């Protein structure tokens, strides 16, 4: 029989994973759901030493806003140019994007929440917003106080003279997932610029749109996957799967250049575009126009996202250095 | 006793004077933060004391003959000393029962990972539909998973088996639909040849 668990705060839902915190009999249950698996962590109320949360910068929000603005501007330009059908198509395509932005703003600022026990600090991924962190504290504090009693927290010791005061022991560093890594952000930015460069090559070289359409989509997706995968590699450690991702990306990029040179690619054959190539001029025109529009949007999106991410990473490093030197 | 706390964003040590303040700012990254500290942070680490058993007078631990028994295992009934006594789910059990309970999945609070077979079956029955040809393989797999793991334990949280039901229904429908299409196509081509 399932234990009587009570959901403490609303679930944090993502596309591929969700996480949530529950109050059980004498403990908190943190659930990390990867769609096909659930991983559980339990923290007894009488063993919780501290809960901390720190608000995070609004980089993600800026990126969302930038992306939506770009799309809207491009749709408006297309509309003004008289290609209303294309603009409507992209408007419909990006409505979920705008909805996601509104939800993101409504959820308030993001945060990183850590739970401290005698064993170490644990990142509570389910508590990712300041609003949720406050709700979590409000819900969990009475339970912790009930389990641990109301004994007062000792006051901070009075500052002693620098000569006589012994240096207090440093707490251990936090586990890596709780950190923001400027280098990881920068690598993501570089990946974005690589993608933009790939599309730029297509425009500069005036390759046959239909020949490189499918390999471009595949290589862009592969590079994006590789970027995200490497970020996870940096934060959670590298695995053998990363080798396959990098090899797959290299293969996709090689396929792109092959398609650009010879007009033949593995991905277009798999994707079935070769069938359309043989079926009349209309299908070819529709695919070419769609691909050209997609490529232009992708080019500017990737350039802006890449530059914004790298700039933010540099700003973050400079800020850290200034604070450290101060 | 807690050594200290760190900012979750920049890893800077949080000054003790701001612990339990409403909201403060990190000294390094200047981001707003809150640190709530509880009495457990100031508790000294407890040390388990083990008394020696007087031979012939006091009951001894099953695993450690020289140690005095303090309780009997709630599962196997063997006497345990303070070293062997493990409290879990408000039960006192011995390490042997703990290990076997973890292996067999009978102690729910030791379960730290579950595979959601119902979600796998449901994904197999729904996602590949767009590829048209993949359901030839995935639809039977969805039906198989639904039947094979129907009685397998799901999440430790409240969860019903509706995904299994839908996966089996969708899977069976797709499979028989595809078989019907193939049969009709073959019959049509044969009739064309005979004509």
Short mmCIF file of C-alpha atoms in Angstrom, two decimals:
data_model
loop_
_atom_site.label_atom_id
_atom_site.label_comp_id
_atom_site.label_asym_id
_atom_site.label_seq_id
_atom_site.Cartn_x
_atom_site.Cartn_y
_atom_site.Cartn_z
CA UNK A 1 0.00 0.00 0.00
CA UNK A 2 1.28 3.43 -0.93
CA UNK A 3 2.37 5.65 1.96
CA UNK A 4 0.08 8.61 2.65
CA UNK A 5 2.12 11.37 1.04
CA UNK A 6 0.98 14.97 0.82
CA UNK A 7 2.16 17.26 -1.97
CA UNK A 8 3.88 20.27 -0.39
CA UNK A 9 4.11 22.63 -3.37
CA UNK A 10 2.82 22.41 -6.96
CA UNK A 11 4.85 20.11 -9.20
CA UNK A 12 7.62 21.50 -11.35
CA UNK A 13 6.90 20.17 -14.82
CA UNK A 14 9.26 20.13 -17.79
CA UNK A 15 9.13 18.57 -21.24
CA UNK A 16 11.28 15.58 -20.36
CA UNK A 17 11.31 15.58 -16.57
CA UNK A 18 9.38 16.80 -13.59
CA UNK A 19 10.15 17.02 -9.90
CA UNK A 20 8.04 17.39 -6.81
CA UNK A 21 8.29 17.36 -3.01
CA UNK A 22 5.95 15.49 -0.70
CA UNK A 23 5.59 15.28 3.06
CA UNK A 24 5.48 11.72 4.31
CA UNK A 25 5.52 10.05 7.70
CA UNK A 26 8.40 11.87 9.42
CA UNK A 27 10.21 12.79 6.24
CA UNK A 28 10.25 14.86 3.05
CA UNK A 29 10.20 12.89 -0.18
CA UNK A 30 11.88 14.55 -3.16
CA UNK A 31 10.88 12.91 -6.44
CA UNK A 32 12.78 13.39 -9.68
CA UNK A 33 10.66 12.01 -12.51
CA UNK A 34 12.39 11.41 -15.86
CA UNK A 35 9.11 10.24 -17.50
CA UNK A 36 10.10 6.57 -17.43
CA UNK A 37 11.82 6.47 -14.03
CA UNK A 38 11.31 8.02 -10.65
CA UNK A 39 14.24 8.69 -8.33
CA UNK A 40 13.50 9.26 -4.66
CA UNK A 41 15.38 11.11 -1.93
CA UNK A 42 14.14 11.15 1.65
CA UNK A 43 15.04 13.69 4.32
CA UNK A 44 13.90 13.07 7.87
CA UNK A 45 12.45 16.13 9.58
CA UNK A 46 14.67 15.65 12.63
CA UNK A 47 17.83 15.55 10.47
CA UNK A 48 17.28 18.69 8.39
CA UNK A 49 19.83 21.26 9.50
CA UNK A 50 19.02 24.12 7.15
CA UNK A 51 17.17 25.14 4.03
CA UNK A 52 18.62 27.91 1.87
CA UNK A 53 17.53 29.43 -1.39
CA UNK A 54 19.22 32.01 -3.59
CA UNK A 55 17.51 33.94 -6.34
CA UNK A 56 19.05 33.46 -9.77
CA UNK A 57 19.65 36.06 -12.47
CA UNK A 58 17.04 36.55 -15.15
CA UNK A 59 19.12 35.31 -18.10
CA UNK A 60 16.54 32.73 -19.18
CA UNK A 61 13.80 35.34 -19.12
CA UNK A 62 15.87 37.71 -21.26
CA UNK A 63 16.51 34.93 -23.76
CA UNK A 64 12.80 34.10 -23.93
CA UNK A 65 11.92 37.74 -24.42
CA UNK A 66 14.60 38.17 -27.11
CA UNK A 67 13.43 35.08 -28.98
CA UNK A 68 9.78 36.12 -28.99
CA UNK A 69 10.59 39.69 -30.03
CA UNK A 70 12.70 38.45 -32.94
CA UNK A 71 9.97 36.14 -34.13
CA UNK A 72 7.34 38.85 -33.89
CA UNK A 73 9.50 41.33 -35.81
CA UNK A 74 10.18 38.77 -38.52
CA UNK A 75 6.50 37.85 -38.78
CA UNK A 76 5.62 41.56 -39.09
CA UNK A 77 8.22 42.04 -41.85
CA UNK A 78 6.83 39.06 -43.76
CA UNK A 79 3.32 40.41 -43.33
CA UNK A 80 4.36 43.83 -44.65
CA UNK A 81 6.07 42.20 -47.62
CA UNK A 82 2.78 40.61 -48.62
CA UNK A 83 3.60 37.01 -47.70
CA UNK A 84 0.79 36.87 -45.14
CA UNK A 85 0.43 33.09 -45.28
CA UNK A 86 3.96 32.55 -44.07
CA UNK A 87 3.54 35.12 -41.31
CA UNK A 88 0.35 33.44 -40.11
CA UNK A 89 2.10 30.07 -40.15
CA UNK A 90 4.97 31.35 -38.02
CA UNK A 91 2.57 33.28 -35.79
CA UNK A 92 0.69 30.08 -35.04
CA UNK A 93 3.92 28.15 -34.64
CA UNK A 94 5.23 30.56 -32.01
CA UNK A 95 2.03 31.08 -30.04
CA UNK A 96 3.09 28.32 -27.60
CA UNK A 97 6.41 30.15 -27.26
CA UNK A 98 4.70 33.37 -26.23
CA UNK A 99 2.40 31.43 -23.88
CA UNK A 100 5.49 29.85 -22.30
CA UNK A 101 7.02 33.31 -21.85
CA UNK A 102 3.89 34.60 -20.10
CA UNK A 103 3.85 31.56 -17.81
CA UNK A 104 7.56 32.07 -17.12
CA UNK A 105 6.99 35.71 -16.11
CA UNK A 106 3.93 34.81 -14.03
CA UNK A 107 5.91 32.20 -12.08
CA UNK A 108 8.28 34.89 -10.82
CA UNK A 109 12.06 34.86 -10.37
CA UNK A 110 13.97 31.57 -10.37
CA UNK A 111 16.04 30.27 -7.48
CA UNK A 112 18.30 27.44 -6.38
CA UNK A 113 17.14 25.73 -3.19
CA UNK A 114 19.48 23.60 -1.08
CA UNK A 115 18.62 21.38 1.85
CA UNK A 116 21.41 20.77 4.37
CA UNK A 117 21.75 17.62 6.45
CA UNK A 118 24.69 16.20 8.40
CA UNK A 119 25.60 14.21 5.27
CA UNK A 120 25.79 17.22 2.97
CA UNK A 121 23.85 19.72 0.89
CA UNK A 122 21.15 18.45 -1.49
CA UNK A 123 19.76 20.39 -4.41
CA UNK A 124 15.94 20.45 -4.37
CA UNK A 125 15.20 20.71 -8.09
CA UNK A 126 11.46 20.83 -7.42
CA UNK A 127 11.86 24.20 -5.71
CA UNK A 128 12.97 26.37 -8.61
CA UNK A 129 11.08 29.62 -8.03
CA UNK A 130 11.33 32.09 -5.17
CA UNK A 131 7.56 31.96 -4.73
CA UNK A 132 7.67 28.15 -4.44
CA UNK A 133 10.65 28.32 -2.07
CA UNK A 134 8.64 30.52 0.31
CA UNK A 135 5.64 28.19 0.05
CA UNK A 136 7.94 25.24 0.70
CA UNK A 137 9.42 26.88 3.80
CA UNK A 138 5.97 27.80 5.10
CA UNK A 139 4.79 24.22 4.65
CA UNK A 140 7.83 22.42 5.95
CA UNK A 141 8.96 24.60 8.87
CA UNK A 142 6.15 23.61 11.28
CA UNK A 143 6.92 19.95 10.59
CA UNK A 144 10.65 20.43 11.22
CA UNK A 145 10.00 22.44 14.39
CA UNK A 146 7.61 19.75 15.61
CA UNK A 147 10.25 17.06 15.06
CA UNK A 148 13.23 19.03 16.41
CA UNK A 149 11.61 21.12 19.12
CA UNK A 150 11.81 24.85 19.57
CA UNK A 151 15.30 25.08 21.03
CA UNK A 152 16.72 28.50 20.20
CA UNK A 153 19.38 28.87 17.55
CA UNK A 154 22.60 30.11 19.14
CA UNK A 155 23.45 33.69 18.34
CA UNK A 156 26.49 34.48 16.23
CA UNK A 157 29.62 34.81 18.40
CA UNK A 158 30.89 38.32 19.08
CA UNK A 159 33.75 39.30 16.78
CA UNK A 160 37.10 38.72 18.47
CA UNK A 161 40.36 40.49 17.70
CA UNK A 162 41.97 39.18 14.48
CA UNK A 163 45.09 37.96 16.34
CA UNK A 164 43.29 35.84 18.93
CA UNK A 165 40.26 34.65 16.96
CA UNK A 166 40.65 31.09 15.65
CA UNK A 167 39.68 30.70 12.02
CA UNK A 168 36.29 28.93 11.86
CA UNK A 169 36.15 25.77 9.74
CA UNK A 170 35.00 26.30 6.17
CA UNK A 171 31.83 24.45 5.14
CA UNK A 172 32.30 21.99 2.28
CA UNK A 173 31.59 23.25 -1.23
CA UNK A 174 28.14 22.64 -2.61
CA UNK A 175 27.48 19.88 -5.14
CA UNK A 176 28.03 21.11 -8.71
CA UNK A 177 24.44 21.08 -10.05
CA UNK A 178 23.63 23.98 -7.74
CA UNK A 179 26.13 26.25 -9.45
CA UNK A 180 25.98 28.57 -12.40
CA UNK A 181 28.97 27.99 -14.59
CA UNK A 182 29.90 30.87 -16.86
CA UNK A 183 32.01 28.47 -18.93
CA UNK A 184 29.01 26.20 -19.51
CA UNK A 185 26.95 29.19 -20.55
CA UNK A 186 29.74 30.31 -22.86
CA UNK A 187 29.96 26.86 -24.47
CA UNK A 188 26.22 26.96 -25.10
CA UNK A 189 26.67 30.37 -26.72
CA UNK A 190 29.48 29.03 -28.94
CA UNK A 191 27.22 26.14 -29.99
CA UNK A 192 24.55 28.65 -30.97
CA UNK A 193 27.04 30.63 -33.04
CA UNK A 194 28.24 27.44 -34.73
CA UNK A 195 24.68 26.73 -35.76
CA UNK A 196 24.29 30.27 -37.06
CA UNK A 197 27.56 29.83 -38.99
CA UNK A 198 26.25 26.64 -40.56
CA UNK A 199 23.13 28.38 -41.82
CA UNK A 200 25.20 31.39 -42.84
CA UNK A 201 27.37 29.10 -44.98
CA UNK A 202 24.22 27.96 -46.74
CA UNK A 203 23.24 31.53 -47.63
CA UNK A 204 26.77 32.63 -48.52
CA UNK A 205 27.41 29.67 -50.78
CA UNK A 206 23.97 29.77 -52.44
CA UNK A 207 23.61 26.04 -52.19
CA UNK A 208 20.57 24.25 -53.52
CA UNK A 209 18.01 24.78 -50.75
CA UNK A 210 16.33 21.47 -51.30
CA UNK A 211 19.60 19.54 -51.27
CA UNK A 212 20.75 20.90 -47.92
CA UNK A 213 17.31 21.34 -46.28
CA UNK A 214 17.14 18.03 -44.48
CA UNK A 215 20.84 17.78 -43.50
CA UNK A 216 20.69 21.36 -42.15
CA UNK A 217 17.77 20.50 -39.87
CA UNK A 218 19.52 17.33 -38.73
CA UNK A 219 22.87 19.03 -38.12
CA UNK A 220 21.24 21.93 -36.24
CA UNK A 221 19.33 19.51 -34.02
CA UNK A 222 22.49 17.47 -33.49
CA UNK A 223 24.54 20.52 -32.54
CA UNK A 224 21.82 21.66 -30.15
CA UNK A 225 21.66 18.20 -28.61
CA UNK A 226 25.45 18.11 -28.33
CA UNK A 227 25.46 21.53 -26.64
CA UNK A 228 22.85 20.53 -24.08
CA UNK A 229 24.52 17.15 -23.58
CA UNK A 230 27.91 18.78 -22.94
CA UNK A 231 26.31 21.15 -20.43
CA UNK A 232 24.98 18.14 -18.55
CA UNK A 233 28.41 16.56 -18.92
CA UNK A 234 30.06 19.57 -17.27
CA UNK A 235 27.56 19.72 -14.43
CA UNK A 236 26.84 16.04 -13.77
CA UNK A 237 29.90 14.27 -15.15
CA UNK A 238 30.68 12.77 -18.51
CA UNK A 239 29.44 9.35 -19.59
CA UNK A 240 30.04 7.06 -22.54
CA UNK A 241 26.83 8.41 -24.14
CA UNK A 242 28.59 11.76 -24.71
CA UNK A 243 31.01 10.07 -27.12
CA UNK A 244 28.08 8.84 -29.23
CA UNK A 245 26.46 12.29 -29.18
CA UNK A 246 29.68 13.95 -30.36
CA UNK A 247 30.22 11.27 -33.04
CA UNK A 248 26.60 11.64 -34.20
CA UNK A 249 27.00 15.41 -34.42
CA UNK A 250 30.22 15.06 -36.40
CA UNK A 251 28.43 12.68 -38.78
CA UNK A 252 25.52 15.12 -39.20
CA UNK A 253 27.89 18.00 -39.98
CA UNK A 254 29.84 15.84 -42.45
CA UNK A 255 26.53 14.93 -44.09
CA UNK A 256 25.71 18.63 -44.46
CA UNK A 257 28.96 19.42 -46.26
CA UNK A 258 28.52 16.32 -48.43
CA UNK A 259 25.02 17.51 -49.38
CA UNK A 260 26.35 20.98 -50.16
CA UNK A 261 29.05 19.52 -52.43
CA UNK A 262 27.21 16.71 -54.16
CA UNK A 263 23.50 17.40 -53.62
CA UNK A 264 23.12 13.97 -52.03
CA UNK A 265 22.86 13.30 -48.30
CA UNK A 266 22.01 10.42 -46.01
CA UNK A 267 19.52 12.46 -43.97
CA UNK A 268 17.55 13.66 -47.02
CA UNK A 269 17.22 10.07 -48.20
CA UNK A 270 16.07 8.96 -44.75
CA UNK A 271 13.82 11.99 -44.38
CA UNK A 272 12.10 11.17 -47.66
CA UNK A 273 12.79 14.56 -49.26
CA UNK A 274 14.12 12.80 -52.34
CA UNK A 275 10.53 11.69 -53.04
CA UNK A 276 9.42 15.32 -53.13
CA UNK A 277 12.36 16.16 -55.38
CA UNK A 278 10.87 13.91 -58.04
CA UNK A 279 7.29 15.21 -57.63
CA UNK A 280 6.70 18.40 -59.57
CA UNK A 281 7.81 21.97 -59.16
CA UNK A 282 5.07 23.01 -56.73
CA UNK A 283 6.21 20.75 -53.91
CA UNK A 284 9.76 21.92 -54.49
CA UNK A 285 8.73 25.58 -54.30
CA UNK A 286 6.75 25.07 -51.10
CA UNK A 287 9.58 23.21 -49.38
CA UNK A 288 12.21 25.68 -50.56
CA UNK A 289 10.21 28.73 -49.40
CA UNK A 290 9.50 27.15 -46.02
CA UNK A 291 13.11 26.17 -45.53
CA UNK A 292 14.44 29.60 -46.52
CA UNK A 293 12.12 31.31 -44.03
CA UNK A 294 13.02 28.84 -41.30
CA UNK A 295 16.72 29.34 -41.98
CA UNK A 296 16.52 33.13 -41.81
CA UNK A 297 14.70 33.00 -38.47
CA UNK A 298 17.06 30.36 -37.13
CA UNK A 299 20.11 32.34 -38.25
CA UNK A 300 19.15 35.52 -36.39
CA UNK A 301 17.81 33.63 -33.40
CA UNK A 302 21.00 31.66 -32.97
CA UNK A 303 23.23 34.71 -33.49
CA UNK A 304 21.33 36.74 -30.89
CA UNK A 305 21.08 33.91 -28.39
CA UNK A 306 24.73 32.99 -28.83
CA UNK A 307 25.98 36.56 -28.40
CA UNK A 308 23.63 37.22 -25.46
CA UNK A 309 24.73 34.06 -23.67
CA UNK A 310 28.44 34.71 -24.18
CA UNK A 311 28.04 38.36 -23.11
CA UNK A 312 26.19 37.26 -19.99
CA UNK A 313 28.91 34.72 -19.18
CA UNK A 314 31.66 37.35 -19.57
CA UNK A 315 29.67 39.81 -17.45
CA UNK A 316 29.21 37.11 -14.79
CA UNK A 317 32.97 36.34 -14.70
CA UNK A 318 33.85 40.05 -14.45
CA UNK A 319 31.29 40.55 -11.67
CA UNK A 320 32.71 37.62 -9.71
CA UNK A 321 36.28 38.91 -10.11
CA UNK A 322 35.31 42.41 -9.01
CA UNK A 323 33.53 41.07 -5.93
CA UNK A 324 36.44 38.76 -5.07
CA UNK A 325 39.02 41.52 -5.38
CA UNK A 326 36.82 43.88 -3.34
CA UNK B 1 27.34 20.69 14.41
CA UNK B 2 27.04 22.49 11.10
CA UNK B 3 30.27 23.93 9.68
CA UNK B 4 28.54 26.65 7.71
CA UNK B 5 26.29 27.36 4.75
CA UNK B 6 27.11 28.40 1.23
CA UNK B 7 25.29 30.47 -1.38
CA UNK B 8 23.65 28.09 -3.85
CA UNK B 9 24.59 30.28 -6.80
CA UNK B 10 28.20 31.38 -6.24
CA UNK B 11 29.32 29.00 -3.45
CA UNK B 12 30.27 31.89 -1.15
CA UNK B 13 30.06 31.19 2.61
CA UNK B 14 26.91 32.76 4.10
CA UNK B 15 27.74 34.84 7.14
CA UNK B 16 26.31 33.43 10.38
CA UNK B 17 24.92 36.81 11.37
CA UNK B 18 22.36 36.66 8.54
CA UNK B 19 21.13 33.15 9.30
CA UNK B 20 17.37 33.12 9.89
CA UNK B 21 17.01 36.70 8.63
CA UNK B 22 13.96 37.34 6.45
CA UNK B 23 15.80 37.97 3.17
CA UNK B 24 19.41 39.05 2.78
CA UNK B 25 21.94 39.37 -0.03
CA UNK B 26 24.93 37.22 -0.85
CA UNK B 27 28.19 39.02 -0.06
CA UNK B 28 29.72 37.89 -3.36
CA UNK B 29 27.08 37.58 -6.10
CA UNK B 30 24.69 40.09 -4.45
CA UNK B 31 21.70 37.85 -5.22
CA UNK B 32 18.82 37.80 -2.67
CA UNK B 33 18.95 34.73 -0.44
CA UNK B 34 17.37 33.28 2.66
CA UNK B 35 18.95 30.77 5.02
CA UNK B 36 16.70 29.02 7.55
CA UNK B 37 18.67 27.09 10.15
CA UNK B 38 17.10 24.57 12.52
CA UNK B 39 18.15 23.14 15.92
CA UNK B 40 19.55 19.97 14.30
CA UNK B 41 22.36 22.13 12.92
CA UNK B 42 23.66 22.76 16.45
CA UNK B 43 23.23 19.25 17.79
CA UNK B 44 26.43 17.41 18.65
CA UNK B 45 26.93 14.18 16.72
CA UNK B 46 25.53 11.30 18.78
CA UNK B 47 27.77 8.32 19.60
CA UNK B 48 26.15 4.91 20.09
CA UNK B 49 27.19 3.31 23.37
CA UNK B 50 27.48 -0.45 23.47
CA UNK B 51 27.45 -2.30 26.78
CA UNK B 52 29.14 -5.63 27.26
CA UNK B 53 26.83 -8.56 28.03
CA UNK B 54 27.39 -10.49 31.24
CA UNK B 55 27.75 -14.09 30.23
CA UNK B 56 24.88 -16.30 31.38
CA UNK B 57 22.93 -13.40 32.88
CA UNK B 58 22.13 -10.98 30.06
CA UNK B 59 20.97 -11.68 26.52
CA UNK B 60 23.68 -11.14 23.91
CA UNK B 61 23.48 -9.85 20.34
CA UNK B 62 23.11 -12.56 17.67
CA UNK B 63 25.85 -10.98 15.52
CA UNK B 64 28.15 -9.74 18.33
CA UNK B 65 28.24 -12.28 21.16
CA UNK B 66 30.07 -9.95 23.55
CA UNK B 67 27.55 -7.08 23.19
CA UNK B 68 24.45 -6.73 25.34
CA UNK B 69 21.16 -7.09 23.42
CA UNK B 70 18.83 -4.12 23.62
CA UNK B 71 15.99 -5.20 21.31
CA UNK B 72 14.67 -8.03 19.17
CA UNK B 73 14.42 -7.67 15.39
CA UNK B 74 10.79 -6.99 14.41
CA UNK B 75 11.14 -9.28 11.39
CA UNK B 76 13.30 -12.27 12.39
CA UNK B 77 13.17 -11.97 16.18
CA UNK B 78 16.93 -12.18 16.68
CA UNK B 79 18.45 -10.17 19.53
CA UNK B 80 20.34 -7.05 18.49
CA UNK B 81 22.90 -4.80 20.20
CA UNK B 82 22.97 -1.02 19.80
CA UNK B 83 25.30 -1.38 16.80
CA UNK B 84 22.92 -3.69 14.92
CA UNK B 85 19.69 -1.90 15.87
CA UNK B 86 18.33 0.00 12.84
CA UNK B 87 15.12 1.98 13.16
CA UNK B 88 13.20 2.29 9.93
CA UNK B 89 9.48 2.89 9.39
CA UNK B 90 9.14 2.90 13.23
CA UNK B 91 10.41 -0.68 13.30
CA UNK B 92 13.63 -1.96 14.87
CA UNK B 93 15.25 -4.42 12.49
CA UNK B 94 18.64 -6.10 12.13
CA UNK B 95 21.10 -5.46 9.25
CA UNK B 96 20.37 -8.88 7.69
CA UNK B 97 16.63 -8.14 7.48
CA UNK B 98 17.40 -4.64 6.22
CA UNK B 99 19.52 -6.03 3.39
CA UNK B 100 16.98 -8.68 2.40
CA UNK B 101 14.15 -6.14 2.68
CA UNK B 102 15.99 -3.75 0.39
CA UNK B 103 16.70 -6.54 -2.09
CA UNK B 104 13.10 -7.77 -2.15
CA UNK B 105 11.58 -4.28 -2.08
CA UNK B 106 9.54 -4.98 1.05
CA UNK B 107 10.84 -1.89 2.88
CA UNK B 108 9.29 0.99 1.01
CA UNK B 109 11.46 3.67 2.59
CA UNK B 110 14.58 2.08 1.08
CA UNK B 111 13.18 2.24 -2.41
CA UNK B 112 15.10 5.01 -4.19
CA UNK B 113 14.21 4.28 -7.82
CA UNK B 114 11.21 2.88 -9.66
CA UNK B 115 10.73 2.17 -13.34
CA UNK B 116 7.40 3.44 -14.64
CA UNK B 117 6.46 0.64 -17.04
CA UNK B 118 3.02 2.18 -17.60
CA UNK B 119 4.59 5.38 -18.92
CA UNK B 120 6.94 3.39 -21.18
CA UNK B 121 4.03 1.36 -22.59
CA UNK B 122 1.95 4.51 -23.11
CA UNK B 123 4.82 6.29 -24.88
CA UNK B 124 5.37 3.27 -27.13
CA UNK B 125 1.68 3.23 -28.01
CA UNK B 126 1.36 6.95 -28.78
CA UNK B 127 4.60 8.69 -29.84
CA UNK B 128 5.61 6.52 -32.85
CA UNK B 129 2.17 6.97 -34.48
CA UNK B 130 3.51 9.98 -36.43
CA UNK B 131 6.20 7.89 -38.12
CA UNK B 132 3.55 5.57 -39.66
CA UNK B 133 5.87 2.55 -39.99
CA UNK B 134 7.29 2.31 -36.43
CA UNK B 135 4.02 1.10 -34.80
CA UNK B 136 4.56 -2.26 -36.56
CA UNK B 137 7.20 -2.85 -33.88
CA UNK B 138 6.15 -0.55 -31.06
CA UNK B 139 2.42 -1.39 -30.91
CA UNK B 140 2.98 -5.08 -30.01
CA UNK B 141 5.69 -3.97 -27.57
CA UNK B 142 3.19 -1.64 -25.86
CA UNK B 143 0.64 -4.44 -25.54
CA UNK B 144 3.31 -6.84 -24.24
CA UNK B 145 4.54 -4.34 -21.60
CA UNK B 146 0.98 -3.62 -20.46
CA UNK B 147 0.30 -7.32 -19.85
CA UNK B 148 3.76 -8.30 -18.57
CA UNK B 149 4.05 -5.49 -15.99
CA UNK B 150 0.36 -5.10 -15.06
CA UNK B 151 1.03 -6.37 -11.54
CA UNK B 152 4.47 -4.76 -11.15
CA UNK B 153 4.66 -2.06 -8.47
CA UNK B 154 4.23 1.44 -9.90
CA UNK B 155 5.33 4.64 -8.22
CA UNK B 156 5.41 4.82 -4.42
CA UNK B 157 3.14 7.84 -4.83
CA UNK B 158 -0.57 7.54 -5.59
CA UNK B 159 -0.90 6.36 -9.23
CA UNK B 160 -3.53 4.37 -11.14
CA UNK B 161 -3.08 1.96 -14.06
CA UNK B 162 -4.97 3.94 -16.70
CA UNK B 163 -1.81 4.29 -18.84
CA UNK B 164 -1.55 0.50 -19.09
CA UNK B 165 -5.20 0.26 -20.22
CA UNK B 166 -4.85 2.98 -22.86
CA UNK B 167 -1.48 1.63 -24.05
CA UNK B 168 -2.97 -1.85 -24.55
CA UNK B 169 -6.01 -0.42 -26.37
CA UNK B 170 -4.00 1.94 -28.63
CA UNK B 171 -1.35 -0.71 -29.28
CA UNK B 172 -3.88 -3.37 -30.25
CA UNK B 173 -5.82 -0.92 -32.45
CA UNK B 174 -2.68 0.23 -34.27
CA UNK B 175 -1.36 -3.27 -34.76
CA UNK B 176 -4.59 -4.73 -36.13
CA UNK B 177 -5.18 -1.59 -38.21
CA UNK B 178 -1.75 -1.90 -39.83
CA UNK B 179 -2.24 -5.63 -40.43
CA UNK B 180 -5.62 -4.86 -42.06
CA UNK B 181 -4.03 -2.20 -44.31
CA UNK B 182 -1.26 -4.58 -45.38
CA UNK B 183 -3.75 -7.39 -46.11
CA UNK B 184 -6.00 -5.04 -48.13
CA UNK B 185 -3.00 -3.68 -50.07
CA UNK B 186 -1.80 -7.19 -50.92
CA UNK B 187 -5.31 -8.27 -51.98
CA UNK B 188 -5.69 -5.15 -54.13
CA UNK B 189 -2.37 -5.68 -55.89
CA UNK B 190 -3.22 -9.34 -56.54
CA UNK B 191 -6.59 -8.48 -58.04
CA UNK B 192 -4.88 -5.87 -60.25
CA UNK B 193 -2.41 -8.52 -61.48
CA UNK B 194 -5.19 -11.04 -62.26
CA UNK B 195 -7.13 -8.40 -64.18
#
